Every structure is written in structure tokens, then in C-alpha cells.
Amino acid sequence: MWRQLGNTGWSYEDVLPYFRRAEHQERGEDAYHGAGGPLCVSDLRARHQLHDAFIAAAQEAGHRRNPDFNGAEQDGVGPLQLTVRNMRRCSAAVGYLRPALKRPNLRVETRALAHRVLFEGRRAVGVEYARAGVMHRARAQGEVLLAGGSINSPQLLQLSGVGPAALLREHGLAVVHDLPGVGDNLQDHVNTRIVYRARNGNTLNEVSRSWMRQAQAGFAYLFARRGALMMGAAPIGLFARTRPGLDAPDVQYQFLAGSFERVGEKMHDFPGCQMTCIPCRPQSRGWLRIRSPDPAAPPAIDPNYLSTQDDKDVLIAGLRIARQVFHSPAMQQMVEAEELPGPTVDSDEGWLDHIRRQAGTTFHPTSTCMMGPQAGAVVDPELRVHGLQGLRVVDASIMPAVVSGNTNAATIMIAEKGADMIRSAARAAPAVKAA
Ligand SMILES: Cc1cc2nc3c(=O)[nH]c(=O)nc-3n(C[C@H](O)[C@H](O)[C@H](O)COP(=O)(O)OP(=O)(O)OC[C@H]3O[C@@H](n4cnc5c(N)ncnc54)[C@H](O)[C@@H]3O)c2cc1C
């Protein structure tokens, strides 16, 4: 789809090698997975009886068992893999940055806040940043690369005078380049849920309320590499299609042996389990704008969730499918009653009301520096900011549309591909070193 939107070099065949290059798949290499890369991907080590019941129930409801969501087919149910090595998170910092720390051409400065990109005319020449209350300037010998993520990269561009001219002038900023799309096109996977009361008191909700159980979970992790702390936040996945005729799944579910009302809130005070329902390809697009010339001030953000009828329809149908799974025999043995939204809710309006009450973010913001050749795009398919020189954006903000699964691996793919582009530009102009 990214390629079809005009982004040469970003088809599935083009990007698969970069996913493979990034990966160390503990199951071994195959056509879809790499081995030997910096990012360690491993299977879930701990299971809960509710996980097994959920997988069985989904199969009873007609979904196939899928051992690999990142393989040939996305549809089906099964455990999600984790970016974990030796039982610990293998983040980009662990997989990529730490092994590179000894390189003579790398200096990492932590607790530093970039304030703006410095320009000479339309060429980016460095970055101004604050550290421990002192302002510094880093001068680029080659290119300036922004990787602040989907919130900060557009914010920093706007603070640097690159963005919608009227907005920049409103905040007293000199306009370097009037680029209206900076901060527009924000996408995210809106996250909604259905919650059931479990029959036994052995869910994560009880762990979250008891110091004794938390201590047990800590010991189980430390000494046996088992238990609640080994499960991850979204251990079991299901991808499904809400209607016939679709080319690919349009909803993703995550099953948890625990429950809460909204993301970020306390877990329920009853034994619970939940299925979150997330649209794979939302159409809604929001925006992000600075509210002040102060780099430490949070920008205004409107994700504009559910602003198309299709996005509403997918979630309503998706939650009905989730209820079918809970009504399957294997799950009925494990749960007592539907708590959220409750069994009386069945009309489209009722489901929508429930969605509006508790929906929130899946923490997958993308597309605020959208890649493309069209008006409204911020970077070209080489990740260079349109209309400027010496400046690229290399993070989730460049996605032309949010990917149809979780965003971390896709962002690392963008970074792998961006690295090739930066290297080949540096080779073509040997006098200009990448900085
Ligand atoms: C709570 C949470 C849970 C998530 N769970 C999952 C998951 O299970 N699976 C999955 O695939 N994805 C998950 N994601 C999404 C995933 O983490 C992101 O898609 C991915 O990290 C995006 O990478 P990025 O490089 O674009 O941005 P980030 O990873 O956000 O990196 C941006 C970096 O820039 C730094 N920065 C920002 N502004 C400045 C500034 N002005 N000066 C200096 N430094 C700055 C930040 O500190 C940060 O280190 C989750 C995200 C969150 C927040």
C-alpha cells in the first residue's frame, strides 16, 4: 500500500529484506524471518490457563491456529512473539546502540533536549539542544537526522520554522520553509475492549492488588523465569476479518488474563480477562501542532479517532466477533459474565457508546511527517524533507499509513532502510560525512 501511494522502493518485496536484516529469530531463519540480526525475537515462555482456553475458544469460533503472525498469513489465533533475549527486553537501545557505544565516531548525550534544527538558507547544518540547563550547538558535517518519534519530529520541525507558515507566525517563529503537512495525517490504532469476569481468582487483577502475589511473581521471574512477569502485556493475538471480501484481516485482538477499564487505569477489583480490539487499517487521521515556541511545552494533539463511518463499523463488528469467542465452549468454562460493555448491549449505537467511553491509544502514533510525493507529504521516499537540503526524518512519523500490526518492528525496518540510504548518499558525496 505504501508503494501504491507513490513511494518507490517501499513495496513488501522492497522492505522484507530489512525486516530480516534486523531480526534474530530464535526459531531460525526462513523466507520471512532473519537470524543473526540485532533484534532478538523469541517465544513466550509463560502461559496462563486462560491463554489456552482463549486459543481453543477462538478455534471453536472458526479462527485458524496461526503459529506465526509475521509469516505467510496474518489471520488466526496464537501466542505473540516478543522482542526478548535471555528473558529480558531486547529494545533498539539494547540490540543496536549498546554494542555500538565503543565506536570512536559515536557520542551519546543523555538528558539532552533538542530545541531546534539550525539552517543556513534551506540547508540543515546542525542542532541546538539543552543539557543540564546549558545550550549547546552540534554542527553536522553531513546530514541532520531527526528520529524523535511521531510526536517530537514534527514538533521539532515546527519549532525550527518548518511547517504550516500561519501556525509558525502565530508563535513568533521565523518561517524557514512553509510545509503545511508537518504534524498532519496523525494515525494511531485506537484500542477498545470487551471484559469478562473470570471464574477463578487467578488473574493478573489479583496479582496487581496483592503485595504477596507481586513478591511471588518477582521470585518466579528471578529464580524460575516463569509467572506473570514473563507474560508480556499482550501475550495472545488474533487477527480476523469483519466481513467477507476483504484481502486481509482488518481487526487485531490481544487477549490478556487481566482487565482494566481504560489504558493507564488500575486493574479491575474482580478476577477478569479482556480482549482488546484494534482496527488494522484505520482511516481516521488527526493532527499535532505546537502550542508555544517553548520546546519543553507539550504540543496539542488530536488523534481524531473514529472520524469515518468505516472505522466505527470495523470496531462494532470487531467487538461482536470478540463476544462470539467468549461465548465459545472453551471460554464459557472459564468466565462467569460479561462485565464490559455488558450482555444487554447489542445495538450499533450501544456498542458505539461503549467504544466512546473507554477507547484509547495503543501507543502506535505514526504519519505526522508522512512520506510521499503528494501535497501534504513531508519527506520523499529517500526520507529527505521536501524542499530542504541535508535533513532526513527516520522514525515512525514517516509511515504513509499506520502498518496493520504493531509499529515497533516496522519502525526498526525504516531505520535499517534509512541507514542504507544515508550510507549510499555519503558514498556518492565522499566529502560529506553523515553526522
Ligand atoms: C507504552 C507503549 C507500549 C508499546 N508497546 C508496543 C508493542 O508491544 N509492540 C510494538 O510493536 N510497539 C509498541 N509500542 C510502539 C513502539 O514503541 C513505537 O512504535 C516505536 O518505539 C516508535 O519508534 P520511534 O523511533 O519512531 O520513536 P521513539 O521510540 O519514541 O524514539 C524517539 C526517541 O527520541 C527521543 N526524543 C524525543 N524528543 C526529543 C528531543 N526533543 N530531544 C532529544 N531526544 C528526543 C525520545 O526520548 C526517544 O528516545 C509501544 C509504545 C508505547 C509508548
Coordinates of C-alpha atoms and ligand atoms in Angstrom, one line a residue:
M1 CA 0.0 0.0 0.0
W2 CA 2.9 2.4 0.8
R3 CA 4.3 1.7 -2.7
Q4 CA 0.9 2.1 -4.3
L5 CA 0.7 5.6 -2.7
G6 CA 3.7 6.5 -4.8
N7 CA 6.6 5.6 -2.6
T8 CA 9.1 3.9 -4.9
G9 CA 11.3 1.4 -3.0
W10 CA 8.7 0.7 -0.3
S11 CA 6.8 -2.3 -1.6
Y12 CA 6.5 -5.5 0.5
E13 CA 9.3 -7.1 -1.5
D14 CA 11.5 -4.0 -1.0
V15 CA 11.1 -3.8 2.8
L16 CA 11.1 -7.6 3.7
P17 CA 15.0 -7.8 3.5
Y18 CA 15.2 -5.0 6.1
F19 CA 12.9 -6.7 8.5
R20 CA 15.0 -9.9 8.0
R21 CA 18.3 -8.0 8.5
A22 CA 17.1 -6.5 11.8
E23 CA 15.9 -9.8 13.2
H24 CA 17.4 -12.6 15.2
Q25 CA 14.5 -15.1 15.2
E26 CA 15.2 -17.7 17.8
R27 CA 13.1 -20.3 15.8
G28 CA 15.7 -19.9 13.0
E29 CA 15.8 -18.2 9.6
D30 CA 13.1 -18.7 6.9
A31 CA 11.6 -16.8 4.0
Y32 CA 10.0 -14.2 6.3
H33 CA 12.5 -14.1 9.2
G34 CA 16.1 -13.4 9.7
A35 CA 18.7 -14.9 12.1
G36 CA 21.8 -13.1 13.4
G37 CA 20.3 -9.6 13.4
P38 CA 20.5 -7.2 16.4
L39 CA 16.8 -7.5 17.4
C40 CA 16.2 -10.8 19.3
V41 CA 12.6 -12.2 18.8
S42 CA 11.6 -15.1 21.0
D43 CA 8.6 -17.2 22.0
L44 CA 6.5 -16.5 25.1
R45 CA 7.9 -18.7 28.0
A46 CA 5.0 -18.5 30.4
R47 CA 1.4 -19.5 29.8
H48 CA -1.8 -19.0 31.8
Q49 CA -4.7 -21.4 31.7
L50 CA -6.9 -18.6 30.3
H51 CA -4.5 -18.3 27.4
D52 CA -5.0 -21.9 26.4
A53 CA -8.8 -21.5 26.9
F54 CA -8.8 -18.4 24.7
I55 CA -6.9 -20.1 21.9
A56 CA -9.2 -23.1 22.0
A57 CA -12.3 -20.8 22.1
A58 CA -11.1 -18.8 19.1
Q59 CA -10.7 -22.0 17.1
E60 CA -14.1 -23.2 18.1
A61 CA -15.4 -19.8 16.8
G62 CA -13.9 -20.6 13.4
H63 CA -10.5 -18.9 13.6
R64 CA -7.5 -21.0 12.5
R65 CA -4.4 -21.5 14.7
N66 CA -1.6 -19.3 13.5
P67 CA 1.9 -20.1 14.7
D68 CA 3.5 -17.0 13.0
F69 CA 1.6 -13.7 12.5
N70 CA 4.7 -12.4 10.7
G71 CA 4.8 -15.2 8.2
A72 CA 2.8 -16.1 5.2
E73 CA -0.7 -15.3 6.7
Q74 CA -1.7 -12.9 9.4
D75 CA -5.2 -14.4 10.1
G76 CA -5.7 -16.6 13.1
V77 CA -5.0 -17.1 16.8
G78 CA -1.9 -17.9 18.7
P79 CA 0.8 -16.6 21.1
L80 CA 2.6 -13.4 20.1
Q81 CA 6.4 -13.4 19.9
L82 CA 8.3 -10.8 22.0
T83 CA 11.4 -8.8 21.4
V84 CA 13.1 -10.5 24.3
R85 CA 16.6 -12.0 24.7
N86 CA 17.6 -14.2 27.7
M87 CA 14.3 -13.3 29.3
R88 CA 14.9 -9.5 29.1
R89 CA 13.6 -6.9 26.7
C90 CA 15.7 -6.5 23.6
S91 CA 15.0 -2.9 22.7
A92 CA 16.6 -0.9 20.0
A93 CA 18.9 0.5 22.7
V94 CA 20.0 -3.0 23.8
G95 CA 20.2 -4.5 20.3
Y96 CA 21.7 -1.7 18.3
L97 CA 23.0 1.2 20.5
R98 CA 24.9 -0.6 23.3
P99 CA 27.0 -2.7 21.0
A100 CA 28.0 0.4 19.1
L101 CA 28.9 2.6 22.1
K102 CA 32.6 1.9 21.8
R103 CA 32.8 3.2 18.3
P104 CA 35.1 6.2 18.1
N105 CA 32.7 8.1 15.8
L106 CA 29.7 7.8 18.2
R107 CA 29.0 10.0 21.2
V108 CA 25.7 9.6 23.1
E109 CA 24.5 12.5 25.2
T110 CA 21.6 11.6 27.5
R111 CA 19.2 14.0 29.2
A112 CA 19.5 16.4 26.3
L113 CA 16.5 18.1 24.7
A114 CA 16.8 19.2 21.1
H115 CA 15.4 22.7 20.7
R116 CA 15.7 23.3 17.0
V117 CA 17.4 22.4 13.8
L118 CA 19.8 25.1 12.6
F119 CA 19.6 26.2 9.0
E120 CA 21.8 28.1 6.6
G121 CA 19.3 29.1 3.9
R122 CA 17.5 25.9 3.2
R123 CA 20.3 23.6 4.3
A124 CA 20.2 22.0 7.7
V125 CA 23.6 22.4 9.3
G126 CA 23.2 21.3 12.9
V127 CA 21.0 21.1 16.0
E128 CA 20.7 23.3 19.0
Y129 CA 20.0 21.4 22.3
A130 CA 19.9 22.0 26.0
R131 CA 21.6 19.8 28.6
A132 CA 21.7 20.4 32.3
G133 CA 20.4 23.9 31.7
V134 CA 23.2 24.8 29.2
M135 CA 22.6 25.4 25.5
H136 CA 24.8 23.6 23.0
R137 CA 25.1 23.5 19.3
A138 CA 26.1 20.4 17.3
R139 CA 27.3 21.2 13.8
A140 CA 26.7 18.5 11.2
Q141 CA 29.5 17.5 8.8
G142 CA 27.0 15.7 6.7
E143 CA 23.3 15.3 7.3
V144 CA 21.0 16.1 10.2
L145 CA 18.7 13.1 11.1
L146 CA 15.6 13.5 13.1
A147 CA 14.4 10.4 15.0
G148 CA 12.4 11.9 17.8
G149 CA 9.3 9.8 17.0
S150 CA 5.9 10.7 15.7
I151 CA 5.3 13.4 18.4
N152 CA 8.6 15.1 18.6
S153 CA 9.9 15.0 15.0
P154 CA 7.0 17.2 13.7
Q155 CA 7.1 19.3 16.9
L156 CA 10.9 19.9 16.3
L157 CA 10.4 20.8 12.7
Q158 CA 7.7 23.3 13.6
L159 CA 9.9 24.8 16.3
S160 CA 12.6 25.1 13.7
G161 CA 10.5 27.1 11.3
V162 CA 9.4 24.2 9.1
G163 CA 5.6 23.6 8.9
P164 CA 2.4 25.5 8.3
A165 CA 3.5 29.1 7.9
A166 CA 0.5 30.6 9.6
L167 CA 1.0 28.4 12.7
L168 CA 4.7 29.3 12.9
R169 CA 4.0 33.0 12.7
E170 CA 1.3 32.7 15.3
H171 CA 4.0 31.6 17.7
G172 CA 6.5 34.3 16.6
L173 CA 8.8 31.8 14.7
A174 CA 10.7 32.7 11.5
V175 CA 9.5 30.6 8.6
V176 CA 12.3 28.6 7.0
H177 CA 10.0 26.6 4.8
D178 CA 6.2 26.6 4.6
L179 CA 5.4 22.9 4.6
P180 CA 1.8 22.5 5.6
G181 CA 1.8 18.7 6.1
V182 CA 4.2 18.8 9.1
G183 CA 2.1 17.4 12.1
D184 CA -0.8 16.5 9.9
N185 CA -2.0 12.9 9.0
L186 CA -1.5 11.5 12.5
Q187 CA -2.7 7.9 12.7
D188 CA -2.9 5.5 15.6
H189 CA -4.5 2.2 16.4
V190 CA -7.5 3.1 18.6
N191 CA -7.9 0.5 21.3
T192 CA -11.1 -0.8 22.7
R193 CA -12.1 -3.8 24.8
I194 CA -14.6 -6.4 26.0
V195 CA -14.1 -7.6 29.6
Y196 CA -15.4 -10.8 31.3
R197 CA -15.4 -11.8 34.9
A198 CA -13.3 -15.0 35.3
R199 CA -14.5 -17.9 37.4
N200 CA -11.3 -18.4 39.4
G201 CA -9.3 -15.7 41.3
N202 CA -6.1 -16.4 39.5
T203 CA -5.9 -13.5 37.1
L204 CA -3.4 -10.6 36.8
N205 CA -6.0 -8.4 38.6
E206 CA -5.4 -10.3 41.8
V207 CA -1.6 -10.0 41.3
S208 CA -1.9 -6.2 40.9
R209 CA -3.8 -5.9 44.2
S210 CA -1.6 -8.1 46.4
W211 CA 1.9 -7.4 47.6
M212 CA 2.2 -11.1 48.4
R213 CA 1.4 -12.2 44.9
Q214 CA 3.6 -9.5 43.4
A215 CA 6.5 -10.8 45.5
Q216 CA 5.7 -14.3 44.3
A217 CA 5.7 -13.1 40.7
G218 CA 9.1 -11.4 41.3
F219 CA 10.6 -14.5 42.8
A220 CA 9.1 -16.7 40.0
Y221 CA 10.7 -14.4 37.4
L222 CA 14.1 -14.1 39.1
F223 CA 14.6 -17.7 40.0
A224 CA 12.5 -19.7 37.6
R225 CA 11.9 -17.3 34.7
R226 CA 8.2 -18.0 34.9
G227 CA 5.0 -16.4 36.1
A228 CA 3.1 -13.1 35.5
L229 CA 6.3 -11.1 34.7
M230 CA 7.2 -13.4 31.8
M231 CA 3.8 -12.9 30.0
G232 CA 4.1 -9.5 28.4
A233 CA 1.3 -7.0 28.1
A234 CA -0.3 -8.7 25.1
P235 CA 0.5 -12.4 25.2
I236 CA -2.1 -13.9 22.8
G237 CA -3.1 -12.4 19.5
L238 CA -5.9 -12.9 17.0
F239 CA -6.3 -11.3 13.5
A240 CA -9.7 -11.6 11.8
R241 CA -11.8 -10.1 9.0
T242 CA -15.0 -8.4 10.0
R243 CA -16.8 -9.1 6.6
P244 CA -16.3 -11.2 3.5
G245 CA -14.4 -10.0 0.5
L246 CA -11.5 -8.4 2.4
D247 CA -8.0 -9.1 1.1
A248 CA -6.5 -9.2 4.6
P249 CA -7.6 -9.1 8.3
D250 CA -9.0 -5.7 9.4
V251 CA -9.0 -6.2 13.2
Q252 CA -6.3 -7.3 15.6
Y253 CA -7.1 -8.6 19.1
Q254 CA -4.9 -9.0 22.1
F255 CA -6.0 -11.3 24.9
L256 CA -4.9 -10.7 28.5
A257 CA -5.5 -12.7 31.6
G258 CA -6.3 -9.5 33.4
S259 CA -8.5 -6.5 32.8
F260 CA -9.0 -2.7 33.2
E261 CA -11.4 0.0 32.2
R262 CA -9.1 2.2 30.2
V263 CA -5.4 2.1 29.2
G264 CA -3.4 3.5 32.1
E265 CA -6.0 2.8 34.8
K266 CA -5.9 0.4 37.7
M267 CA -6.8 -3.2 37.0
H268 CA -10.3 -4.3 38.0
D269 CA -11.1 -5.3 41.5
F270 CA -12.7 -8.6 40.3
P271 CA -11.0 -11.5 38.6
G272 CA -11.1 -10.5 34.9
C273 CA -9.8 -11.1 31.4
Q274 CA -10.1 -9.0 28.3
M275 CA -9.9 -8.9 24.6
T276 CA -8.7 -5.6 23.1
C277 CA -10.0 -4.9 19.6
I278 CA -7.9 -2.7 17.3
P279 CA -8.6 -1.8 13.7
C280 CA -5.7 -2.8 11.5
R281 CA -6.1 -0.1 8.9
P282 CA -7.9 2.9 10.4
Q283 CA -8.8 5.7 8.0
S284 CA -9.1 8.5 10.6
R285 CA -6.3 11.0 10.6
G286 CA -5.6 13.6 13.2
W287 CA -3.0 16.3 13.8
L288 CA -0.3 17.7 16.0
R289 CA 0.6 21.4 16.5
I290 CA 2.9 23.4 18.8
R291 CA 1.1 25.5 21.3
S292 CA 4.2 27.5 22.3
P293 CA 7.7 28.3 21.0
D294 CA 9.0 26.6 24.2
P295 CA 10.5 23.2 23.2
A296 CA 9.6 21.7 26.6
A297 CA 5.9 22.5 26.2
P298 CA 3.8 19.6 25.0
P299 CA 2.1 20.1 21.6
A300 CA -1.7 20.0 21.1
I301 CA -2.6 16.6 19.7
D302 CA -6.0 15.5 18.2
P303 CA -5.9 11.8 17.1
N304 CA -9.4 12.3 15.6
Y305 CA -10.3 8.7 16.2
L306 CA -13.5 7.2 14.7
S307 CA -14.0 10.2 12.3
T308 CA -15.0 7.9 9.5
Q309 CA -18.0 5.6 9.3
D310 CA -15.8 2.7 8.2
D311 CA -13.7 3.0 11.4
K312 CA -16.8 2.8 13.5
D313 CA -18.2 -0.1 11.6
V314 CA -15.0 -2.1 11.9
L315 CA -14.8 -1.7 15.6
I316 CA -18.5 -2.5 16.2
A317 CA -18.3 -5.7 14.0
G318 CA -14.9 -6.5 15.7
L319 CA -16.4 -6.4 19.2
R320 CA -19.3 -8.6 18.1
I321 CA -16.7 -11.2 16.9
A322 CA -14.9 -10.9 20.3
R323 CA -18.1 -11.7 22.1
Q324 CA -18.6 -14.8 19.9
V325 CA -15.2 -16.0 21.0
F326 CA -16.1 -15.6 24.7
H327 CA -19.4 -17.4 24.0
S328 CA -17.5 -20.5 22.7
P329 CA -17.5 -23.6 25.0
A330 CA -13.8 -23.4 26.0
M331 CA -14.1 -19.9 27.2
Q332 CA -17.6 -20.3 28.8
Q333 CA -16.0 -22.8 31.2
M334 CA -13.6 -20.1 32.4
V335 CA -15.8 -17.0 32.6
E336 CA -18.9 -16.1 34.6
A337 CA -20.3 -13.0 33.0
E338 CA -19.6 -10.1 30.6
E339 CA -18.7 -7.0 32.6
L340 CA -17.9 -4.6 29.8
P341 CA -20.0 -3.5 28.0
G342 CA -22.4 -6.0 29.5
P343 CA -24.7 -8.5 27.9
T344 CA -27.6 -6.1 27.3
V345 CA -25.6 -4.0 24.8
D346 CA -26.1 -5.3 21.3
S347 CA -27.3 -2.4 19.0
D348 CA -24.8 -0.5 16.9
E349 CA -25.5 2.6 19.0
G350 CA -24.9 0.7 22.2
W351 CA -21.5 -0.7 21.0
L352 CA -20.5 2.8 19.8
D353 CA -21.4 4.3 23.1
H354 CA -19.2 1.7 24.8
I355 CA -16.4 2.4 22.4
R356 CA -16.6 6.1 23.0
R357 CA -16.5 5.6 26.8
Q358 CA -13.4 3.5 27.1
A359 CA -11.4 3.6 23.8
G360 CA -7.8 5.0 23.9
T361 CA -4.4 4.7 22.3
T362 CA -2.5 1.6 21.5
F363 CA 0.7 3.9 21.6
H364 CA 1.2 3.5 17.9
P365 CA 1.3 7.1 16.6
T366 CA 2.6 7.4 13.0
S367 CA 2.5 9.5 9.8
T368 CA 3.0 13.1 11.2
C369 CA 5.9 13.5 8.8
M370 CA 4.2 11.4 6.1
M371 CA 6.3 10.1 3.3
G372 CA 5.0 10.6 -0.3
P373 CA 5.2 12.5 -3.5
Q374 CA 1.8 14.2 -2.9
A375 CA 0.9 17.6 -1.4
G376 CA 0.7 17.2 2.4
A377 CA 3.7 14.8 2.5
V378 CA 6.8 15.9 4.5
V379 CA 9.5 13.5 3.3
D380 CA 10.3 11.9 -0.1
P381 CA 10.9 8.1 -0.5
E382 CA 14.6 8.7 0.5
L383 CA 13.3 10.2 3.8
R384 CA 14.6 13.7 2.8
V385 CA 12.4 16.6 3.9
H386 CA 10.7 18.1 0.9
G387 CA 12.1 21.5 -0.2
L388 CA 15.2 21.4 2.2
Q389 CA 18.7 20.0 2.0
G390 CA 20.7 17.9 4.5
L391 CA 17.7 16.9 6.6
R392 CA 16.0 13.5 6.9
V393 CA 13.4 12.0 9.2
V394 CA 13.9 8.4 10.2
D395 CA 11.2 7.1 12.6
A396 CA 7.6 6.1 12.8
S397 CA 6.4 9.5 11.7
I398 CA 7.3 8.9 8.1
M399 CA 4.8 6.0 7.6
P400 CA 2.4 6.9 4.8
A401 CA -0.2 5.0 6.8
V402 CA 0.0 3.1 10.0
V403 CA 1.0 -0.6 9.5
S404 CA -1.6 -3.3 10.0
G405 CA 0.1 -4.6 13.2
N406 CA 2.3 -3.3 16.0
T407 CA 4.6 -0.5 15.0
N408 CA 8.0 -1.3 16.7
A409 CA 9.4 -3.8 14.1
A410 CA 8.2 -1.6 11.2
T411 CA 10.0 1.4 12.7
I412 CA 13.2 -0.5 13.0
M413 CA 12.8 -1.6 9.4
I414 CA 12.5 2.1 8.4
A415 CA 15.8 2.7 10.3
E416 CA 17.6 -0.2 8.6
K417 CA 16.5 1.1 5.2
G418 CA 17.2 4.7 6.1
A419 CA 20.8 3.6 7.2
D420 CA 21.4 2.2 3.7
M421 CA 20.1 5.5 2.1
I422 CA 22.4 7.6 4.4
R423 CA 25.4 5.4 3.6
S424 CA 24.9 5.4 -0.1
A425 CA 24.4 9.2 -0.1
A426 CA 27.7 9.6 1.9
R427 CA 29.5 7.3 -0.6
A428 CA 28.2 9.3 -3.6
A429 CA 29.5 12.5 -2.0
P430 CA 32.6 11.4 -0.1
A431 CA 33.4 14.9 1.1
V432 CA 30.1 14.9 3.0
K433 CA 30.2 12.6 6.1
A434 CA 26.9 11.5 7.7
A435 CA 26.8 13.0 11.2
Ligands
LIG1 C1 3.6 2.2 26.3 C2 4.0 1.7 24.9 C3 3.8 0.4 24.6 C4 4.1 0.0 23.3 N1 4.1 -1.4 23.0 C5 4.4 -1.8 21.8 C6 4.4 -3.2 21.5 O1 4.0 -4.0 22.3 N2 4.7 -3.6 20.2 C7 5.1 -2.7 19.3 O2 5.4 -3.1 18.1 N3 5.1 -1.4 19.5 C8 4.8 -0.9 20.8 N4 4.9 0.4 21.0 C9 5.2 1.3 19.9 C10 6.7 1.5 19.7 O3 7.4 1.7 20.9 C11 6.9 2.7 18.7 O4 6.2 2.5 17.5 C12 8.3 2.9 18.4 O5 9.1 3.0 19.5 C13 8.5 4.1 17.5 O6 9.9 4.4 17.3 P1 10.4 5.8 17.0 O7 11.8 5.7 16.8 O8 9.5 6.4 15.9 O9 10.1 6.7 18.3 P2 10.6 6.5 19.9 O10 10.8 5.1 20.1 O11 9.6 7.2 20.6 O12 12.0 7.2 19.9 C14 12.2 8.6 19.9 C15 13.3 9.0 20.8 O13 13.6 10.4 20.6 C16 13.8 10.9 21.9 N5 13.4 12.3 21.8 C17 12.1 12.8 21.5 N6 12.2 14.2 21.5 C18 13.4 14.5 21.7 C19 14.1 15.8 21.8 N7 13.5 17.0 21.6 N8 15.4 15.9 22.1 C20 16.1 14.7 22.3 N9 15.5 13.5 22.2 C21 14.2 13.4 22.0 C22 12.9 10.1 22.8 O14 13.3 10.2 24.2 C23 13.1 8.7 22.2 O15 14.2 8.1 22.8 C24 4.6 0.9 22.3 C25 4.7 2.2 22.7 C26 4.5 2.7 24.0 C27 4.7 4.1 24.3

